[in-house]
Amino acid sequence: QVQLVESGGGLVQAGDSLRLSCAASGLTFSSYGMGWFRQAPGKERESVAAISWNFASEYYADSVKGRFTISRDNAKNTVYLQMNGLKSEDTAVYYCAADHFGVGAKMSYQYEHWGQGTQVTVSS
């Protein structure tokens, strides 16, 4: 059974940093592309960042470029999202997802497995 468990969310002030983690089990993590998505109240889920299985490809939404960094540790079956310079508009539930094609896709429909999410709240 595939499990993705996010952690690291919380309440921070604008300008602060957070690092989200997503621990994966029940899959061959090193062959999966991994992505981070977020959903704010009343809005659709949007892609934030993604990374391919072999670290060769990364994707970032324009809204987070230069502030967020995605990384992965295949030895620990974990993907991370380092978030710096947080803004109030980054407030959302953040989800990690796994894509068995390994590409680190941008679209949510390309991901088969999802975590339960972790809340990030940025106060201004």
Coordinates of N, CA, C and O in Angstrom, one line a residue:
Q1 N 0.8 -1.2 0.0 CA 0.0 0.0 0.0 C 0.9 1.2 0.0 O 1.7 1.4 0.9
V2 N 0.6 2.1 -1.0 CA 1.4 3.3 -1.1 C 1.0 4.3 0.0 O -0.2 4.6 0.1
Q3 N 1.9 4.9 0.6 CA 1.6 6.0 1.6 C 2.5 7.2 1.4 O 3.8 7.0 1.2
L4 N 2.0 8.4 1.3 CA 2.8 9.6 1.3 C 2.3 10.4 2.5 O 1.1 10.7 2.6
V5 N 3.3 10.8 3.3 CA 3.0 11.5 4.5 C 3.7 12.8 4.6 O 5.0 12.8 4.7
E6 N 3.0 13.9 4.5 CA 3.6 15.2 4.6 C 3.8 15.7 6.0 O 3.0 15.3 6.9
S7 N 4.8 16.5 6.2 CA 5.0 17.1 7.5 C 5.7 18.4 7.3 O 6.2 18.7 6.2
G8 N 5.8 19.3 8.4 CA 6.5 20.5 8.3 C 5.7 21.8 8.1 O 6.3 22.9 8.2
G9 N 4.4 21.6 8.0 CA 3.6 22.8 7.8 C 3.4 23.5 9.2 O 3.9 23.0 10.2
G10 N 2.8 24.7 9.1 CA 2.6 25.5 10.3 C 2.2 26.9 10.1 O 1.9 27.2 8.9
L11 N 2.2 27.7 11.1 CA 1.8 29.1 11.1 C 3.1 29.9 11.2 O 3.9 29.7 12.2
V12 N 3.4 30.7 10.2 CA 4.6 31.5 10.1 C 4.2 32.9 9.7 O 3.1 33.2 9.3
Q13 N 5.1 33.9 9.8 CA 4.9 35.2 9.4 C 5.5 35.4 8.0 O 6.4 34.7 7.6
A14 N 5.0 36.4 7.3 CA 5.5 36.7 6.0 C 7.0 37.0 6.1 O 7.5 37.6 7.0
G15 N 7.7 36.4 5.1 CA 9.1 36.5 5.0 C 9.9 35.3 5.7 O 11.1 35.1 5.4
D16 N 9.2 34.5 6.4 CA 9.8 33.4 7.1 C 10.0 32.2 6.1 O 9.5 32.3 4.9
S17 N 10.6 31.2 6.6 CA 10.8 30.0 5.8 C 10.2 28.8 6.5 O 10.1 28.7 7.7
L18 N 9.9 27.8 5.7 CA 9.5 26.5 6.1 C 10.1 25.4 5.2 O 10.3 25.7 4.0
R19 N 10.3 24.2 5.7 CA 10.6 23.1 4.9 C 9.6 22.0 5.1 O 9.5 21.5 6.2
L20 N 9.0 21.7 4.0 CA 8.0 20.6 4.0 C 8.7 19.3 3.6 O 9.6 19.3 2.8
S21 N 8.3 18.2 4.2 CA 8.8 16.9 3.9 C 7.7 16.0 3.5 O 6.6 16.1 4.0
C22 N 8.0 15.0 2.7 CA 7.0 14.0 2.3 C 7.7 12.7 2.3 O 8.6 12.4 1.4
A23 N 7.3 11.8 3.2 CA 7.9 10.5 3.3 C 7.1 9.5 2.6 O 5.9 9.4 2.9
A24 N 7.7 8.7 1.7 CA 7.0 7.8 0.9 C 7.3 6.3 1.3 O 8.4 6.0 1.7
S25 N 6.3 5.5 1.2 CA 6.5 4.1 1.5 C 5.5 3.3 0.5 O 4.5 3.8 0.0
G26 N 5.9 2.0 0.3 CA 5.0 1.1 -0.5 C 5.2 1.3 -2.0 O 4.4 0.8 -2.8
L27 N 6.3 2.0 -2.4 CA 6.6 2.2 -3.8 C 8.1 2.3 -4.0 O 8.8 2.5 -3.1
T28 N 8.5 2.1 -5.2 CA 9.9 2.2 -5.6 C 10.2 3.7 -5.8 O 10.1 4.2 -6.9
F29 N 10.4 4.4 -4.7 CA 10.5 5.8 -4.7 C 11.5 6.4 -5.8 O 11.1 7.3 -6.4
S30 N 12.6 5.7 -5.9 CA 13.6 6.2 -6.8 C 13.2 6.3 -8.3 O 13.9 6.9 -9.1
S31 N 12.1 5.6 -8.6 CA 11.7 5.6 -10.0 C 10.5 6.5 -10.2 O 10.0 6.6 -11.4
Y32 N 10.0 7.2 -9.2 CA 8.9 8.0 -9.3 C 9.2 9.5 -9.4 O 10.1 9.9 -8.7
G33 N 8.5 10.2 -10.3 CA 8.5 11.6 -10.2 C 7.7 12.1 -9.0 O 6.7 11.4 -8.7
M34 N 8.1 13.2 -8.4 CA 7.4 13.7 -7.3 C 7.0 15.1 -7.5 O 7.8 15.9 -8.1
G35 N 5.9 15.5 -6.9 CA 5.4 16.8 -7.1 C 4.8 17.4 -5.8 O 4.4 16.6 -4.9
W36 N 4.8 18.7 -5.7 CA 4.1 19.4 -4.6 C 3.0 20.2 -5.3 O 3.2 20.9 -6.3
F37 N 1.8 20.1 -4.7 CA 0.7 20.9 -5.1 C 0.2 21.6 -3.8 O 0.5 21.3 -2.7
R38 N -0.7 22.6 -4.1 CA -1.3 23.3 -3.0 C -2.7 23.7 -3.4 O -3.1 23.9 -4.5
Q39 N -3.6 23.9 -2.3 CA -4.9 24.3 -2.5 C -5.3 25.3 -1.4 O -5.3 24.9 -0.2
A40 N -5.6 26.5 -1.9 CA -6.1 27.5 -0.9 C -7.6 27.4 -0.8 O -8.3 26.9 -1.8
P41 N -8.2 28.0 0.2 CA -9.6 27.9 0.4 C -10.3 28.6 -0.8 O -10.0 29.7 -1.2
G42 N -11.3 27.9 -1.4 CA -12.1 28.5 -2.5 C -11.4 28.5 -3.8 O -11.9 29.0 -4.8
K43 N -10.2 27.9 -3.9 CA -9.4 27.8 -5.1 C -9.2 26.4 -5.5 O -9.2 25.5 -4.7
E44 N -8.8 26.2 -6.8 CA -8.5 24.9 -7.3 C -7.1 24.5 -6.9 O -6.2 25.4 -6.6
R45 N -6.8 23.2 -6.9 CA -5.5 22.7 -6.6 C -4.5 23.2 -7.7 O -4.9 23.1 -8.9
E46 N -3.4 23.6 -7.3 CA -2.4 24.1 -8.3 C -1.0 23.4 -8.1 O -0.7 23.1 -6.9
S47 N -0.3 23.3 -9.2 CA 1.0 22.7 -9.1 C 2.0 23.8 -8.5 O 1.9 24.9 -8.9
V48 N 2.9 23.3 -7.7 CA 3.9 24.2 -7.1 C 5.3 23.9 -7.6 O 6.0 24.8 -8.1
A49 N 5.6 22.6 -7.5 CA 7.0 22.2 -8.0 C 7.0 20.7 -8.2 O 6.1 20.0 -7.7
A50 N 7.9 20.3 -9.0 CA 8.0 18.9 -9.3 C 9.5 18.5 -9.7 O 10.2 19.4 -10.1
I51 N 9.8 17.2 -9.5 CA 11.2 16.8 -9.7 C 11.1 15.4 -10.3 O 10.3 14.5 -9.9
S52 N 11.9 15.1 -11.3 CA 11.9 13.8 -12.0 C 12.6 12.8 -11.1 O 13.3 13.1 -10.2
W53 N 12.5 11.5 -11.5 CA 13.1 10.4 -10.7 C 14.6 10.5 -10.6 O 15.2 10.1 -9.6
N54 N 15.2 11.1 -11.7 CA 16.7 11.1 -11.8 C 17.3 12.5 -11.5 O 18.4 12.7 -11.8
F55 N 16.5 13.3 -10.9 CA 16.9 14.7 -10.6 C 17.2 15.6 -11.8 O 17.6 16.7 -11.7
A56 N 17.0 15.1 -13.0 CA 17.4 15.8 -14.2 C 16.4 16.9 -14.5 O 16.8 17.9 -15.2
S57 N 15.2 16.9 -14.1 CA 14.2 17.9 -14.4 C 13.5 18.4 -13.2 O 13.1 17.6 -12.3
E58 N 13.4 19.7 -13.1 CA 12.6 20.3 -12.1 C 11.6 21.3 -12.7 O 11.9 21.9 -13.8
Y59 N 10.5 21.5 -12.1 CA 9.5 22.4 -12.5 C 9.1 23.3 -11.3 O 9.0 22.8 -10.2
Y60 N 8.8 24.6 -11.6 CA 8.3 25.5 -10.6 C 7.2 26.3 -11.2 O 7.4 26.8 -12.3
A61 N 6.2 26.5 -10.4 CA 5.2 27.5 -10.8 C 5.8 28.9 -10.8 O 6.7 29.2 -10.0
D62 N 5.4 29.8 -11.7 CA 6.0 31.1 -11.7 C 5.9 31.9 -10.4 O 6.7 32.6 -10.0
S63 N 4.8 31.6 -9.7 CA 4.5 32.3 -8.4 C 5.5 31.9 -7.3 O 5.6 32.7 -6.3
V64 N 6.3 30.8 -7.5 CA 7.2 30.4 -6.4 C 8.7 30.4 -6.9 O 9.6 30.1 -6.1
K65 N 8.9 30.6 -8.2 CA 10.3 30.6 -8.7 C 11.2 31.6 -7.9 O 10.8 32.7 -7.7
G66 N 12.3 31.1 -7.6 CA 13.3 31.9 -6.8 C 13.1 31.9 -5.3 O 13.9 32.4 -4.6
R67 N 11.9 31.4 -4.9 CA 11.6 31.3 -3.4 C 11.6 29.9 -2.9 O 12.0 29.6 -1.8
F68 N 11.1 29.0 -3.7 CA 10.9 27.6 -3.3 C 11.9 26.7 -4.0 O 12.2 26.9 -5.2
T69 N 12.3 25.6 -3.4 CA 13.2 24.7 -4.0 C 12.7 23.3 -3.6 O 12.5 22.9 -2.4
I70 N 12.6 22.4 -4.6 CA 12.2 21.1 -4.4 C 13.5 20.2 -4.5 O 14.4 20.5 -5.2
S71 N 13.5 19.2 -3.6 CA 14.7 18.3 -3.6 C 14.2 16.9 -3.2 O 13.1 16.8 -2.7
R72 N 15.0 15.9 -3.4 CA 14.6 14.6 -3.0 C 15.9 13.8 -2.5 O 17.0 14.1 -2.9
D73 N 15.6 12.9 -1.6 CA 16.6 12.0 -1.1 C 16.1 10.6 -1.3 O 15.3 10.1 -0.5
N74 N 16.6 10.0 -2.3 CA 16.1 8.6 -2.7 C 16.5 7.6 -1.6 O 15.8 6.6 -1.5
A75 N 17.6 7.8 -0.9 CA 18.0 6.9 0.2 C 17.0 6.9 1.4 O 16.8 6.0 2.1
K76 N 16.3 8.1 1.5 CA 15.4 8.2 2.6 C 13.9 8.2 2.1 O 13.0 8.4 2.9
N77 N 13.7 8.0 0.8 CA 12.4 7.9 0.3 C 11.6 9.2 0.6 O 10.4 9.1 1.0
T78 N 12.2 10.3 0.5 CA 11.6 11.6 1.0 C 11.9 12.7 -0.1 O 12.9 12.8 -0.6
V79 N 10.8 13.5 -0.3 CA 10.9 14.7 -1.1 C 10.7 15.9 -0.2 O 9.9 15.8 0.7
Y80 N 11.4 17.0 -0.5 CA 11.3 18.2 0.3 C 10.8 19.4 -0.5 O 11.0 19.4 -1.7
L81 N 10.3 20.3 0.2 CA 10.0 21.6 -0.4 C 10.5 22.7 0.5 O 9.9 22.9 1.6
Q82 N 11.6 23.3 0.2 CA 12.1 24.4 1.0 C 11.4 25.7 0.5 O 11.5 26.0 -0.7
M83 N 10.8 26.4 1.4 CA 10.0 27.6 1.1 C 10.6 28.8 1.8 O 10.5 28.8 3.0
N84 N 11.1 29.7 1.1 CA 11.7 30.9 1.6 C 10.9 32.1 1.2 O 10.1 32.1 0.2
G85 N 11.0 33.2 1.9 CA 10.3 34.4 1.6 C 8.8 34.2 1.5 O 8.2 34.7 0.5
L86 N 8.2 33.5 2.4 CA 6.8 33.2 2.4 C 5.9 34.4 2.4 O 6.2 35.4 3.0
K87 N 4.9 34.3 1.6 CA 3.9 35.4 1.5 C 2.5 34.9 1.9 O 2.3 33.7 1.9
S88 N 1.7 35.9 2.2 CA 0.3 35.5 2.6 C -0.4 34.6 1.6 O -1.2 33.7 1.9
E89 N -0.1 34.9 0.3 CA -0.7 34.2 -0.8 C -0.2 32.7 -0.9 O -0.7 32.0 -1.7
D90 N 0.8 32.4 -0.1 CA 1.3 31.0 -0.1 C 0.4 30.1 0.9 O 0.6 28.9 0.9
T91 N -0.5 30.8 1.6 CA -1.3 30.0 2.5 C -2.2 29.0 1.8 O -2.9 29.4 0.9
A92 N -2.1 27.8 2.2 CA -2.8 26.7 1.5 C -2.5 25.4 2.2 O -1.6 25.3 3.1
V93 N -3.2 24.4 1.8 CA -2.9 23.0 2.2 C -1.9 22.5 1.1 O -2.3 22.6 -0.1
Y94 N -0.8 22.0 1.5 CA 0.2 21.5 0.6 C 0.2 20.0 0.5 O 0.2 19.3 1.6
Y95 N 0.2 19.5 -0.7 CA 0.1 18.0 -0.9 C 1.3 17.6 -1.7 O 1.8 18.3 -2.6
C96 N 1.9 16.4 -1.4 CA 2.8 15.8 -2.2 C 2.2 14.7 -3.0 O 1.1 14.1 -2.6
A97 N 2.7 14.4 -4.2 CA 2.2 13.3 -5.1 C 3.3 12.6 -5.8 O 4.4 13.2 -6.0
A98 N 2.9 11.4 -6.2 CA 3.9 10.5 -6.9 C 3.4 10.1 -8.2 O 2.2 9.8 -8.4
D99 N 4.3 10.2 -9.2 CA 4.0 10.0 -10.6 C 4.8 8.8 -11.1 O 6.1 8.9 -11.2
H100 N 4.2 7.7 -11.5 CA 5.0 6.5 -11.8 C 5.7 6.6 -13.1 O 6.6 5.8 -13.4
F101 N 5.4 7.6 -14.0 CA 6.2 7.8 -15.2 C 7.5 8.4 -14.9 O 8.4 8.4 -15.8
G102 N 7.6 8.9 -13.7 CA 9.0 9.4 -13.3 C 9.4 10.8 -13.8 O 10.4 11.3 -13.4
V103 N 8.5 11.5 -14.5 CA 9.0 12.7 -15.2 C 8.9 13.9 -14.3 O 9.5 14.9 -14.6
G104 N 8.1 13.8 -13.2 CA 7.9 15.0 -12.4 C 7.0 15.9 -13.1 O 7.3 17.0 -13.5
A105 N 5.8 15.5 -13.3 CA 4.8 16.1 -14.2 C 4.2 17.4 -13.5 O 4.3 17.6 -12.3
K106 N 3.7 18.2 -14.3 CA 3.1 19.5 -13.9 C 1.6 19.4 -13.5 O 1.1 20.1 -12.7
M107 N 0.9 18.5 -14.2 CA -0.5 18.4 -14.1 C -0.9 17.4 -13.0 O -0.4 16.3 -13.0
S108 N -1.9 17.7 -12.3 CA -2.3 16.8 -11.2 C -2.8 15.5 -11.7 O -2.6 14.4 -11.0
Y109 N -3.4 15.4 -12.8 CA -4.0 14.2 -13.3 C -2.9 13.1 -13.7 O -3.2 12.0 -13.9
Q110 N -1.7 13.6 -13.7 CA -0.6 12.7 -14.1 C 0.0 12.0 -12.9 O 0.9 11.2 -13.0
Y111 N -0.6 12.2 -11.7 CA -0.1 11.6 -10.5 C -1.1 10.6 -9.9 O -2.3 10.9 -9.9
E112 N -0.6 9.5 -9.5 CA -1.5 8.4 -9.1 C -1.7 8.4 -7.6 O -2.7 7.9 -7.1
H113 N -0.7 8.8 -6.8 CA -0.7 8.7 -5.4 C -0.6 10.1 -4.7 O 0.3 10.9 -5.2
W114 N -1.3 10.3 -3.7 CA -1.4 11.6 -3.0 C -1.3 11.4 -1.5 O -1.8 10.5 -0.9
G115 N -0.7 12.4 -0.9 CA -0.7 12.5 0.6 C -1.9 13.2 1.1 O -2.8 13.6 0.3
Q116 N -2.0 13.3 2.4 CA -3.2 13.9 3.0 C -3.1 15.4 3.1 O -4.1 16.1 3.4
G117 N -1.9 15.9 3.0 CA -1.7 17.3 3.0 C -1.2 17.9 4.3 O -1.5 17.3 5.4
T118 N -0.6 19.0 4.3 CA -0.2 19.7 5.5 C -0.5 21.2 5.3 O -0.2 21.8 4.3
Q119 N -1.0 21.8 6.4 CA -1.4 23.2 6.3 C -0.3 24.2 6.5 O 0.5 24.0 7.4
V120 N -0.2 25.1 5.6 CA 0.8 26.2 5.7 C 0.0 27.5 5.8 O -0.8 27.8 4.9
T121 N 0.2 28.2 6.8 CA -0.5 29.5 7.0 C 0.5 30.6 7.2 O 1.4 30.5 8.1
V122 N 0.4 31.6 6.4 CA 1.4 32.7 6.4 C 0.6 34.0 6.8 O -0.3 34.4 6.1
S123 N 1.0 34.5 7.9 CA 0.3 35.8 8.4 C 1.1 37.0 7.9 O 2.4 37.0 7.9
S124 N 0.4 38.0 7.5 CA 1.1 39.2 7.0 C 1.2 40.3 8.1 O 0.7 40.2 9.2

